[in-house]
Short mmCIF file of C-alpha atoms in Angstrom, two decimals:
data_model
loop_
_atom_site.label_atom_id
_atom_site.label_comp_id
_atom_site.label_asym_id
_atom_site.label_seq_id
_atom_site.Cartn_x
_atom_site.Cartn_y
_atom_site.Cartn_z
CA MET J 1 33.82 -4.79 -15.31
CA GLY J 2 36.69 -4.85 -17.82
CA GLN J 3 34.69 -7.24 -19.99
CA THR J 4 31.68 -4.91 -19.85
CA PHE J 5 33.63 -1.91 -21.07
CA GLY J 6 35.27 -4.09 -23.71
CA LEU J 7 31.81 -4.92 -25.02
CA LEU J 8 30.94 -1.22 -24.90
CA LEU J 9 33.98 -0.42 -27.04
CA ASP J 10 32.91 -3.07 -29.55
CA GLY J 11 29.48 -1.48 -29.62
CA LEU J 12 31.02 1.96 -30.05
CA THR J 13 32.87 0.67 -33.11
CA GLN J 14 29.54 -0.39 -34.59
CA ALA J 15 27.79 2.82 -33.59
CA LEU J 16 30.50 4.89 -35.32
CA SER J 17 30.20 2.99 -38.61
CA PRO J 18 29.03 5.33 -41.40
CA THR J 19 25.58 3.74 -41.72
CA ASN J 20 24.75 3.69 -38.01
CA LEU J 21 26.23 7.15 -37.49
CA LEU J 22 24.03 8.48 -40.29
CA PHE J 23 20.86 7.05 -38.76
CA ALA J 24 21.85 8.31 -35.31
CA LEU J 25 22.17 11.78 -36.85
CA VAL J 26 18.81 11.43 -38.63
CA GLY J 27 17.18 10.32 -35.36
CA CYS J 28 18.70 13.22 -33.43
CA VAL J 29 17.51 15.76 -36.00
CA LEU J 30 14.01 14.28 -36.09
CA GLY J 31 13.89 14.02 -32.31
CA THR J 32 14.87 17.65 -31.84
CA LEU J 33 12.33 18.70 -34.47
CA ILE J 34 9.58 16.69 -32.77
CA GLY J 35 10.51 18.13 -29.38
CA VAL J 36 10.37 21.66 -30.77
CA LEU J 37 6.85 21.15 -32.14
CA PRO J 38 4.46 21.18 -29.16
CA GLY J 39 1.94 18.36 -29.07
CA LEU J 40 3.67 15.71 -31.20
CA GLY J 41 5.48 13.61 -28.58
CA PRO J 42 8.20 10.97 -29.01
CA ALA J 43 5.78 8.05 -28.69
CA SER J 44 3.59 9.44 -31.49
CA ALA J 45 6.54 10.19 -33.76
CA MET J 46 8.26 6.84 -33.19
CA ALA J 47 5.00 4.99 -33.80
CA ILE J 48 4.53 6.86 -37.09
CA LEU J 49 8.13 6.21 -38.21
CA ILE J 50 8.37 2.52 -37.32
CA PRO J 51 7.19 1.44 -40.81
CA VAL J 52 10.00 3.53 -42.33
CA THR J 53 12.54 1.33 -40.53
CA TYR J 54 11.29 -2.04 -41.84
CA ASP J 55 14.09 -2.49 -44.38
CA LEU J 56 16.92 -0.85 -42.43
CA GLY J 57 17.92 -3.85 -40.31
CA PRO J 58 17.65 -4.06 -36.52
CA VAL J 59 20.72 -2.03 -35.51
CA PRO J 60 20.19 1.12 -37.66
CA ALA J 61 16.42 1.04 -37.07
CA ILE J 62 16.62 0.81 -33.29
CA ILE J 63 19.48 3.33 -33.10
CA MET J 64 17.43 5.85 -35.09
CA LEU J 65 14.27 5.37 -33.00
CA ALA J 66 16.22 5.60 -29.74
CA ALA J 67 17.86 8.82 -30.98
CA ILE J 68 14.39 10.24 -31.62
CA TYR J 69 13.50 9.40 -28.01
CA TYR J 70 16.29 11.27 -26.28
CA GLY J 71 16.40 13.91 -29.02
CA THR J 72 12.92 15.07 -28.03
CA GLN J 73 14.21 15.72 -24.51
CA TYR J 74 16.51 18.40 -26.00
CA GLY J 75 13.95 19.86 -28.39
CA GLY J 76 11.21 20.24 -25.78
CA THR J 77 13.42 22.67 -23.87
CA ILE J 78 13.38 25.24 -26.68
CA THR J 79 9.62 25.80 -26.59
CA SER J 80 9.62 25.76 -22.79
CA VAL J 81 12.11 28.62 -22.67
CA LEU J 82 10.97 30.71 -25.64
CA VAL J 83 7.18 30.22 -25.67
CA ASN J 84 6.46 28.98 -22.13
CA VAL J 85 4.85 25.88 -23.67
CA PRO J 86 6.58 22.57 -22.91
CA GLY J 87 7.26 20.67 -26.13
CA GLU J 88 7.23 17.50 -24.02
CA SER J 89 5.62 16.76 -20.67
CA THR J 90 9.09 16.21 -19.22
CA SER J 91 9.93 19.86 -20.00
CA VAL J 92 7.12 21.30 -17.87
CA VAL J 93 9.44 22.22 -14.99
CA THR J 94 11.86 23.97 -17.35
CA CYS J 95 9.14 26.58 -18.00
CA LEU J 96 9.26 27.72 -14.37
CA ASP J 97 12.70 29.34 -14.66
CA GLY J 98 13.52 29.03 -18.35
CA HIS J 99 10.84 31.42 -19.58
CA PRO J 100 11.49 34.07 -16.89
CA LEU J 101 15.13 34.03 -18.04
CA ALA J 102 13.94 34.54 -21.63
CA ARG J 103 11.82 37.54 -20.54
CA GLN J 104 14.96 38.97 -18.95
CA GLY J 105 16.75 38.71 -22.31
CA ARG J 106 18.76 35.63 -21.23
CA ALA J 107 17.09 32.92 -23.31
CA GLY J 108 20.50 31.93 -24.67
CA THR J 109 21.85 31.31 -21.18
CA ALA J 110 18.87 29.13 -20.27
CA LEU J 111 19.18 27.09 -23.46
CA GLY J 112 22.96 26.80 -23.10
CA VAL J 113 22.76 25.54 -19.51
CA ALA J 114 20.01 23.11 -20.54
CA ALA J 115 22.17 21.73 -23.37
CA ILE J 116 25.21 21.31 -21.09
CA GLY J 117 23.14 19.65 -18.36
CA SER J 118 21.51 17.34 -20.89
CA LEU J 119 24.90 16.29 -22.32
CA VAL J 120 26.43 15.55 -18.91
CA ALA J 121 23.35 13.71 -17.64
CA GLY J 122 23.03 11.70 -20.85
CA ILE J 123 26.64 10.51 -20.74
CA VAL J 124 26.63 9.76 -17.00
CA GLY J 125 23.28 7.99 -17.35
CA THR J 126 24.59 5.84 -20.19
CA LEU J 127 27.70 4.85 -18.21
CA ALA J 128 25.49 3.93 -15.25
CA LEU J 129 23.36 1.85 -17.63
CA VAL J 130 26.52 0.04 -18.76
CA VAL J 131 27.44 -0.78 -15.16
CA LEU J 132 23.99 -2.08 -14.24
CA ALA J 133 22.96 -3.85 -17.44
CA LEU J 134 24.95 -7.09 -17.32
CA PRO J 135 24.49 -7.82 -13.58
CA LEU J 136 20.73 -7.34 -13.85
CA ALA J 137 20.53 -9.40 -17.04
CA ASN J 138 22.58 -12.22 -15.47
CA LEU J 139 20.32 -12.17 -12.40
CA ALA J 140 17.20 -12.34 -14.58
CA LEU J 141 18.66 -15.30 -16.50
CA LYS J 142 18.29 -17.35 -13.32
CA PHE J 143 14.54 -16.75 -13.36
CA GLY J 144 12.29 -19.60 -14.46
CA PRO J 145 8.74 -19.31 -15.83
CA VAL J 146 7.34 -18.91 -12.30
CA GLU J 147 9.60 -15.98 -11.44
CA MET J 148 9.23 -14.38 -14.88
CA PHE J 149 5.42 -14.47 -14.62
CA ALA J 150 5.56 -12.76 -11.21
CA LEU J 151 8.08 -10.20 -12.51
CA LEU J 152 5.94 -9.32 -15.55
CA LEU J 153 2.87 -9.04 -13.33
CA LEU J 154 4.76 -6.68 -11.02
CA GLY J 155 5.79 -4.59 -14.03
CA LEU J 156 2.17 -4.24 -15.11
CA THR J 157 1.04 -3.18 -11.64
CA LEU J 158 3.82 -0.58 -11.42
CA VAL J 159 2.81 0.89 -14.77
CA MET J 160 -0.83 1.01 -13.68
CA SER J 161 -0.03 2.65 -10.36
CA PHE J 162 1.66 5.65 -11.96
CA ARG J 163 -0.92 6.25 -14.71
CA GLY J 164 -3.72 8.78 -14.48
CA ARG J 165 -5.84 9.80 -11.51
CA SER J 166 -7.86 6.57 -11.33
CA PHE J 167 -6.18 3.25 -10.64
CA LEU J 168 -9.40 1.44 -11.54
CA ALA J 169 -9.39 3.10 -14.97
CA ALA J 170 -5.78 2.04 -15.47
CA LEU J 171 -6.72 -1.49 -14.39
CA ALA J 172 -9.63 -1.59 -16.88
CA VAL J 173 -7.36 -0.38 -19.69
CA THR J 174 -4.74 -2.99 -18.78
CA LEU J 175 -7.32 -5.79 -18.84
CA LEU J 176 -8.44 -4.57 -22.26
CA GLY J 177 -4.84 -4.76 -23.45
CA LEU J 178 -4.44 -8.30 -22.08
CA MET J 179 -7.66 -9.34 -23.79
CA LEU J 180 -6.43 -7.94 -27.11
CA ALA J 181 -3.18 -9.87 -26.61
CA THR J 182 -5.14 -13.15 -26.66
CA VAL J 183 -6.67 -12.48 -30.08
CA GLY J 184 -5.35 -14.83 -32.77
CA ILE J 185 -4.26 -18.45 -32.97
CA ASP J 186 -3.82 -20.17 -29.61
CA PRO J 187 -0.08 -21.00 -29.38
CA VAL J 188 -0.75 -24.41 -27.73
CA GLN J 189 -4.04 -25.66 -29.18
CA GLY J 190 -3.72 -24.01 -32.60
CA ALA J 191 -7.36 -22.86 -32.57
CA PRO J 192 -8.53 -19.29 -33.33
CA ARG J 193 -9.40 -17.15 -30.30
CA LEU J 194 -11.63 -14.04 -30.38
CA THR J 195 -11.16 -13.67 -34.15
CA PHE J 196 -14.89 -13.72 -35.02
CA ASP J 197 -13.96 -15.70 -38.18
CA ASN J 198 -12.00 -12.72 -39.50
CA THR J 199 -8.82 -14.04 -41.13
CA ASN J 200 -7.13 -10.66 -40.65
CA LEU J 201 -7.11 -11.37 -36.89
CA PHE J 202 -5.54 -14.83 -37.10
CA ASP J 203 -2.12 -13.23 -36.52
CA GLY J 204 -3.51 -11.20 -33.63
CA VAL J 205 -4.04 -7.47 -33.28
CA GLN J 206 -0.98 -5.91 -34.87
CA LEU J 207 1.02 -3.69 -32.55
CA VAL J 208 2.06 -1.00 -35.04
CA PRO J 209 -1.47 0.10 -36.11
CA VAL J 210 -2.52 0.14 -32.45
CA ILE J 211 0.28 2.42 -31.29
CA MET J 212 0.02 4.60 -34.41
CA GLY J 213 -3.67 5.06 -33.65
CA LEU J 214 -3.39 5.59 -29.89
CA PHE J 215 -0.56 8.10 -30.18
CA GLY J 216 -0.48 9.45 -33.74
CA ILE J 217 -4.15 9.71 -34.80
CA ALA J 218 -5.35 10.55 -31.28
CA GLU J 219 -2.82 13.39 -31.09
CA LEU J 220 -4.08 14.71 -34.44
CA LEU J 221 -7.65 14.74 -33.11
CA ARG J 222 -6.55 16.54 -29.93
CA GLY J 223 -4.61 19.03 -32.03
CA PHE J 224 -7.76 20.28 -33.75
CA GLU J 225 -8.98 21.52 -30.35
CA ARG J 226 -5.87 23.60 -29.68
CA PRO J 227 -5.58 26.98 -31.42
CA PRO J 228 -2.07 27.63 -32.75
CA GLY J 229 -0.14 29.90 -30.39
CA GLN J 230 1.75 33.02 -31.30
CA VAL J 231 5.51 32.61 -31.37
CA PRO J 232 7.41 35.71 -30.23
CA ARG J 233 10.63 36.74 -31.94
CA THR J 234 13.35 36.26 -29.35
CA ARG J 235 16.97 37.20 -29.91
CA ILE J 236 19.41 34.50 -28.77
CA ARG J 237 22.47 36.14 -27.24
CA SER J 238 25.23 34.51 -25.15
CA LEU J 239 24.73 30.80 -24.44
CA LEU J 240 27.12 30.66 -21.48
CA PRO J 241 26.23 31.40 -17.83
CA THR J 242 28.30 33.63 -15.55
CA ARG J 243 30.94 32.02 -13.35
CA PRO J 244 28.78 31.95 -10.17
CA GLU J 245 25.88 30.55 -12.19
CA ALA J 246 28.16 27.89 -13.66
CA ARG J 247 29.20 26.76 -10.15
CA ARG J 248 25.60 26.54 -8.96
CA SER J 249 24.55 24.79 -12.16
CA ALA J 250 27.30 22.16 -11.84
CA VAL J 251 25.98 21.08 -8.43
CA ALA J 252 22.40 21.15 -9.70
CA ILE J 253 23.33 19.01 -12.72
CA ALA J 254 24.95 16.41 -10.45
CA ARG J 255 21.92 16.19 -8.16
CA GLY J 256 19.43 16.18 -11.04
CA THR J 257 21.33 13.39 -12.79
CA GLY J 258 21.19 11.19 -9.69
CA VAL J 259 17.50 11.82 -9.03
CA GLY J 260 16.51 11.28 -12.66
CA PHE J 261 18.46 8.05 -13.04
CA GLY J 262 17.21 6.60 -9.77
CA LEU J 263 13.54 7.25 -10.56
CA GLY J 264 13.97 6.15 -14.18
CA LEU J 265 14.82 2.62 -13.01
CA ILE J 266 11.26 2.17 -11.71
CA PRO J 267 8.86 1.06 -14.50
CA GLY J 268 5.82 3.27 -14.78
CA VAL J 269 7.19 6.48 -13.26
CA PRO J 270 6.11 9.33 -15.60
CA GLY J 271 8.95 11.41 -16.98
CA VAL J 272 7.66 14.57 -15.35
CA VAL J 273 8.10 13.13 -11.83
CA PRO J 274 11.95 13.14 -11.72
CA THR J 275 12.06 16.72 -12.98
CA PHE J 276 9.64 17.94 -10.31
CA VAL J 277 11.45 15.99 -7.58
CA SER J 278 14.89 17.27 -8.59
CA TYR J 279 13.56 20.84 -8.87
CA ALA J 280 11.94 20.66 -5.42
CA LEU J 281 15.16 19.22 -3.95
CA GLU J 282 17.28 21.95 -5.52
CA LYS J 283 14.98 24.68 -4.24
CA ARG J 284 14.99 23.23 -0.73
CA LEU J 285 18.80 23.01 -0.62
CA SER J 286 19.37 26.44 -2.15
CA ARG J 287 20.56 29.37 -0.03
CA HIS J 288 18.27 31.65 -2.04
CA PRO J 289 15.08 29.66 -2.75
CA GLU J 290 13.22 32.90 -3.50
CA ARG J 291 15.02 33.08 -6.88
CA PHE J 292 13.34 29.88 -8.08
CA GLY J 293 10.45 30.62 -10.41
CA ARG J 294 11.95 34.02 -11.26
CA GLY J 295 14.86 32.93 -13.45
CA ALA J 296 17.19 30.66 -11.46
CA VAL J 297 19.67 29.07 -13.87
CA GLU J 298 20.17 26.10 -11.54
CA GLY J 299 16.43 25.41 -11.77
CA VAL J 300 16.79 24.86 -15.50
CA ALA J 301 19.99 22.84 -15.01
CA THR J 302 18.55 20.37 -12.50
CA ALA J 303 15.30 19.85 -14.44
CA GLU J 304 17.03 19.17 -17.74
CA SER J 305 19.67 16.87 -16.25
CA ALA J 306 16.99 14.86 -14.43
CA ASN J 307 15.02 14.71 -17.67
CA ASN J 308 17.87 13.20 -19.71
CA SER J 309 19.26 10.83 -17.09
CA TYR J 310 15.71 9.53 -16.64
CA ALA J 311 15.56 8.78 -20.38
CA GLN J 312 18.73 6.67 -20.15
CA ALA J 313 17.64 4.90 -16.96
CA SER J 314 14.26 3.95 -18.44
CA MET J 315 16.18 1.71 -20.86
CA VAL J 316 17.45 -0.50 -18.01
CA PRO J 317 14.13 -2.33 -17.28
CA LEU J 318 13.53 -2.72 -21.02
CA LEU J 319 16.92 -4.14 -21.96
CA THR J 320 17.51 -6.30 -18.89
CA LEU J 321 14.00 -7.46 -17.91
CA GLY J 322 11.92 -6.86 -21.02
CA ILE J 323 9.57 -4.48 -19.17
CA PRO J 324 8.79 -1.14 -20.88
CA GLY J 325 7.91 1.48 -18.30
CA THR J 326 6.66 4.32 -20.51
CA ALA J 327 4.76 4.77 -23.75
CA THR J 328 7.89 5.75 -25.66
CA VAL J 329 9.90 2.78 -24.40
CA ALA J 330 6.94 0.52 -25.22
CA VAL J 331 7.03 1.76 -28.81
CA LEU J 332 10.78 1.12 -28.89
CA MET J 333 10.13 -2.41 -27.63
CA GLY J 334 7.70 -2.81 -30.51
CA ALA J 335 10.57 -1.98 -32.88
CA PHE J 336 12.65 -4.72 -31.26
CA LEU J 337 9.84 -7.26 -31.66
CA ILE J 338 9.18 -6.31 -35.28
CA ASN J 339 12.84 -7.05 -36.02
CA GLY J 340 12.55 -10.48 -34.39
CA ILE J 341 14.38 -9.50 -31.18
CA THR J 342 12.82 -9.86 -27.72
CA PRO J 343 14.22 -7.46 -25.09
CA GLY J 344 15.05 -9.05 -21.76
CA PRO J 345 17.79 -11.06 -20.10
CA PHE J 346 18.41 -13.19 -23.22
CA LEU J 347 19.06 -10.07 -25.28
CA PHE J 348 22.63 -9.72 -23.97
CA ARG J 349 23.32 -13.39 -24.66
CA ASP J 350 21.62 -13.86 -28.03
CA HIS J 351 22.03 -10.40 -29.62
CA PRO J 352 25.07 -8.73 -28.00
CA ASP J 353 25.90 -6.89 -31.22
CA VAL J 354 22.51 -5.16 -31.25
CA VAL J 355 22.29 -4.24 -27.57
CA TRP J 356 25.84 -2.94 -27.19
CA ALA J 357 25.66 -0.97 -30.44
CA LEU J 358 22.44 0.60 -29.11
CA ILE J 359 23.95 1.48 -25.72
CA ALA J 360 27.07 2.93 -27.37
CA SER J 361 24.85 4.98 -29.69
CA PHE J 362 23.50 6.77 -26.61
CA LEU J 363 26.96 8.27 -26.07
CA VAL J 364 27.31 9.17 -29.74
CA GLY J 365 23.78 10.57 -29.91
CA ASN J 366 24.16 12.83 -26.90
CA VAL J 367 27.29 14.37 -28.41
CA ILE J 368 25.49 14.85 -31.74
CA LEU J 369 22.56 16.50 -29.96
CA PHE J 370 24.83 18.87 -28.09
CA VAL J 371 26.48 19.92 -31.36
CA LEU J 372 23.06 20.34 -33.00
CA ASN J 373 21.50 22.29 -30.15
CA PHE J 374 24.23 24.42 -28.60
CA PRO J 375 25.25 26.54 -31.61
CA LEU J 376 22.12 26.07 -33.75
CA VAL J 377 19.41 26.83 -31.19
CA GLY J 378 18.28 29.90 -33.14
CA VAL J 379 17.61 27.75 -36.21
CA TRP J 380 15.40 25.36 -34.23
CA ALA J 381 13.45 28.30 -32.81
CA LYS J 382 12.41 29.33 -36.34
CA ILE J 383 10.80 25.92 -36.92
CA LEU J 384 8.09 26.92 -34.45
CA ARG J 385 6.64 29.09 -37.23
CA ILE J 386 5.69 26.15 -39.53
CA PRO J 387 1.88 26.22 -40.02
CA HIS J 388 0.19 23.48 -38.02
CA ALA J 389 -2.12 22.54 -40.91
CA TYR J 390 0.84 21.38 -43.01
CA LEU J 391 2.23 19.31 -40.14
CA ARG J 392 -1.12 17.60 -39.51
CA ALA J 393 -1.50 16.69 -43.17
CA MET J 394 2.00 15.16 -43.25
CA ILE J 395 1.38 13.21 -40.03
CA LEU J 396 -1.89 11.77 -41.31
CA LEU J 397 -0.25 10.75 -44.59
CA PHE J 398 2.60 9.01 -42.74
CA CYS J 399 0.13 7.20 -40.49
CA VAL J 400 -1.97 5.84 -43.36
CA ILE J 401 1.05 4.77 -45.42
CA GLY J 402 2.72 3.21 -42.39
CA ALA J 403 -0.32 1.20 -41.35
CA TYR J 404 -0.86 -0.08 -44.90
CA THR J 405 2.82 -0.96 -45.40
CA LEU J 406 2.75 -3.43 -42.50
CA ARG J 407 0.83 -6.15 -44.40
CA GLN J 408 -0.47 -4.27 -47.47
CA SER J 409 -3.88 -4.46 -45.82
CA THR J 410 -6.57 -1.81 -45.54
CA PHE J 411 -7.77 -3.69 -42.44
CA ASP J 412 -4.74 -2.37 -40.53
CA ILE J 413 -5.67 1.19 -41.55
CA GLY J 414 -9.10 0.57 -40.04
CA VAL J 415 -7.50 -0.77 -36.84
CA MET J 416 -5.35 2.35 -36.63
CA LEU J 417 -8.36 4.66 -37.03
CA VAL J 418 -10.42 2.75 -34.46
CA PHE J 419 -7.65 2.98 -31.88
CA GLY J 420 -7.11 6.63 -32.78
CA VAL J 421 -10.70 7.39 -31.82
CA LEU J 422 -10.33 5.17 -28.74
CA GLY J 423 -7.21 7.06 -27.67
CA TYR J 424 -9.03 10.37 -28.13
CA LEU J 425 -11.94 9.15 -26.00
CA PHE J 426 -9.55 7.89 -23.33
CA ASP J 427 -8.02 11.35 -23.23
CA LYS J 428 -11.44 12.94 -22.72
CA LEU J 429 -12.23 10.47 -19.94
CA GLU J 430 -8.77 11.00 -18.42
CA TRP J 431 -8.04 7.30 -18.86
CA PRO J 432 -4.43 6.35 -19.56
CA THR J 433 -3.46 4.62 -22.80
CA VAL J 434 0.03 3.48 -21.81
CA PRO J 435 -1.14 0.41 -19.80
CA LEU J 436 -3.07 -0.82 -22.85
CA VAL J 437 0.03 -0.75 -25.05
CA ILE J 438 2.28 -2.33 -22.44
CA ALA J 439 -0.31 -5.04 -21.66
CA LEU J 440 -0.61 -5.77 -25.39
CA ILE J 441 3.17 -6.19 -25.59
CA LEU J 442 3.66 -8.15 -22.37
CA GLY J 443 0.46 -10.21 -22.69
CA PRO J 444 1.93 -13.00 -24.88
CA MET J 445 4.97 -13.31 -22.61
CA LEU J 446 2.75 -13.33 -19.54
CA GLU J 447 0.61 -16.12 -20.99
CA LYS J 448 3.64 -18.12 -22.14
CA ASN J 449 5.26 -18.08 -18.71
CA LEU J 450 1.95 -18.78 -16.93
CA ARG J 451 1.31 -21.86 -19.04
CA ALA J 452 4.90 -23.07 -18.73
CA ALA J 453 4.81 -22.65 -14.95
CA LEU J 454 1.53 -24.54 -14.62
CA GLU J 455 2.79 -27.36 -16.88
CA LEU J 456 5.95 -27.75 -14.81
CA SER J 457 3.94 -27.83 -11.57
CA GLY J 458 1.30 -30.22 -12.89
CA GLY J 459 -1.38 -27.53 -12.76
CA ASP J 460 -0.65 -26.55 -9.16
CA ALA J 461 -1.15 -22.75 -8.95
CA THR J 462 0.36 -22.62 -5.46
CA VAL J 463 3.79 -22.86 -7.08
CA PHE J 464 3.68 -19.06 -7.46
CA LEU J 465 3.47 -18.72 -3.66
CA THR J 466 5.91 -21.48 -2.71
CA ALA J 467 8.75 -20.23 -4.93
CA PRO J 468 10.53 -17.60 -2.76
CA ILE J 469 11.36 -15.03 -5.46
CA SER J 470 7.91 -15.31 -7.02
CA ALA J 471 6.22 -14.93 -3.62
CA VAL J 472 8.20 -11.76 -2.88
CA LEU J 473 7.43 -10.24 -6.30
CA LEU J 474 3.72 -11.04 -5.97
CA ALA J 475 3.68 -9.56 -2.46
CA VAL J 476 5.20 -6.34 -3.80
CA ALA J 477 2.66 -6.29 -6.64
CA THR J 478 -0.17 -6.72 -4.12
CA ALA J 479 1.22 -3.89 -1.99
CA VAL J 480 1.38 -1.64 -5.08
CA VAL J 481 -2.27 -2.37 -5.86
CA VAL J 482 -3.41 -1.72 -2.26
CA LEU J 483 -1.45 1.53 -1.99
CA SER J 484 -2.72 2.68 -5.38
CA LEU J 485 -6.33 2.03 -4.40
CA ARG J 486 -5.86 3.93 -1.14
CA GLY J 487 -4.28 6.80 -3.03
CA ALA J 488 -7.19 6.87 -5.49
CA GLY J 489 -9.59 6.99 -2.54
CA ARG J 490 -7.80 9.99 -1.04
CA ILE J 491 -7.95 11.81 -4.39
CA ARG J 492 -11.71 11.19 -4.66
CA ALA J 493 -12.22 12.38 -1.06
CA ALA J 494 -10.22 15.54 -1.70
CA THR J 495 -12.15 16.22 -4.90
CA ALA J 496 -15.49 15.69 -3.12
CA GLY J 497 -14.39 18.05 -0.35
CA LEU J 498 -13.93 20.88 -2.84
CA ALA J 499 -17.58 20.88 -3.95
CA PRO J 500 -19.14 22.20 -0.72
CA ALA J 501 -16.63 25.04 -0.52
CA GLU J 502 -17.45 26.05 -4.08
CA GLU J 503 -21.20 25.88 -3.38
CA GLN J 504 -20.83 28.05 -0.25
CA ALA J 505 -18.82 30.62 -2.19
CA THR J 506 -21.50 30.75 -4.87
CA LYS J 507 -24.32 31.12 -2.34
CA ALA J 508 -22.49 33.97 -0.62
CA GLY J 509 -22.42 35.82 -3.90
CA GLY J 510 -18.76 35.17 -4.55
CA ALA J 511 -17.09 33.18 -7.25
CA ALA J 512 -15.63 29.78 -6.69
CA PRO J 513 -11.90 30.01 -6.23
CA GLU J 514 -9.83 29.07 -9.24
CA PRO J 515 -6.92 26.74 -8.63
CA ALA J 516 -3.50 28.05 -9.39
CA SER J 517 -1.84 26.42 -12.35
CA ARG J 518 1.56 26.10 -13.87
CA PRO J 519 2.41 25.95 -17.54
CA GLY J 520 1.57 22.52 -18.87
CA GLU J 521 0.66 21.03 -15.48
CA ASN J 522 -2.10 18.90 -17.00
CA MET J 523 0.22 17.32 -19.54
CA GLU J 524 1.36 13.75 -19.01
CA GLU J 525 2.81 11.03 -21.14
CA ARG J 526 -0.14 8.92 -22.09
#
């Protein structure tokens, strides 16, 4: 453990260097700005900005992109409290008590408690990441190709199981991503695969145009359907809670941090899940549950702490196993790969300077974000008044320039536009896009380990069942698939059961009942 914290101190020295500190600050400012602007999520923004980081070097580039990730968690709170519109899907639960507090003239208190909870959860989550990172990485180093193939397959099934309402749709999207991952020159035979004699595809389907299209362009297309909302003028008064509220919030922050970190370790769990779970737990354990939904400060505290500890925990599968569990982390993994670094167990051995500087930057970034958000929250609130037309024009310009910069090829711009339309269509069909991106990233590694395992076993596929660790991982993956299919069946049955009730209501001359909704309940990280 002493060695681990020694490495963390070395990383902190790097993170506090003027260059890295500057890019951490830039990332925090951009992340907060992106979180404040509803609709443009961290995955979209990071995908758009990846080309900007090409010449920065791996450490500053990854530090800046990671700061954008957890910076959005802070920024999304501001719109949730002031406008009752979650800037990010993970801020949905904050609307439930944050906006009622704003209507009571206590918006400052809600934002202050959220900032304090986010700071505490971010630091505790980072320290927990430090404790877990090396043991998990050392364990994964003992895995051979057989075990790594089973582990990657399990990661894909976990991501599919938590995406969208239809597991079969998630499966279809994942298979599409795996197929796209095979495009290019065969790594063993050296022959073109699925290139259709197009030389632009000999290097495969480039990751950056794909993610810029699926998240950036698709979000632009969705934005044209949303009318710009009216932003009320809200006066920000005291940022501090009363003493009884501070005591209740401290307990809520502790519980929310634990729930968020625990669920963040599981690849594929959407960010909104830990916040809902921690909020439900806090309400159940409260002596006055009737206050929740009417302006309970501890409701804001637990949701925001779960939100930020989840963001730190989601880095553990990426850094130690090379498995991105969310769209945003998948984009961050793309930044690693573009810089010639493969996340996973070898990362701590081959690139300790990069990984420990990144982990240490989480501590630095959370402090920067607290300083930016706690006293300057009124300034961020004014950014909500920027006309959406200007923002869309800037985003489109960044997307086109970024796609072209990759290889100075207009073909990549076309790829970006095609996947932008595809992402928009997936949204209309309620199909998830995250499994496609993660399958595209993990596909080459999956194929490499599959081929290596079969070569070592002389082509005997039963090696995946005879190796104990592989057999256990594949059994878990199978259980995930079975449970997901059963869950999808229950959802379809419940949906079908609603139709007769609606028909009977219509025949009786009444209107079909409308389901109750919460602010942003249909939002999810795609």
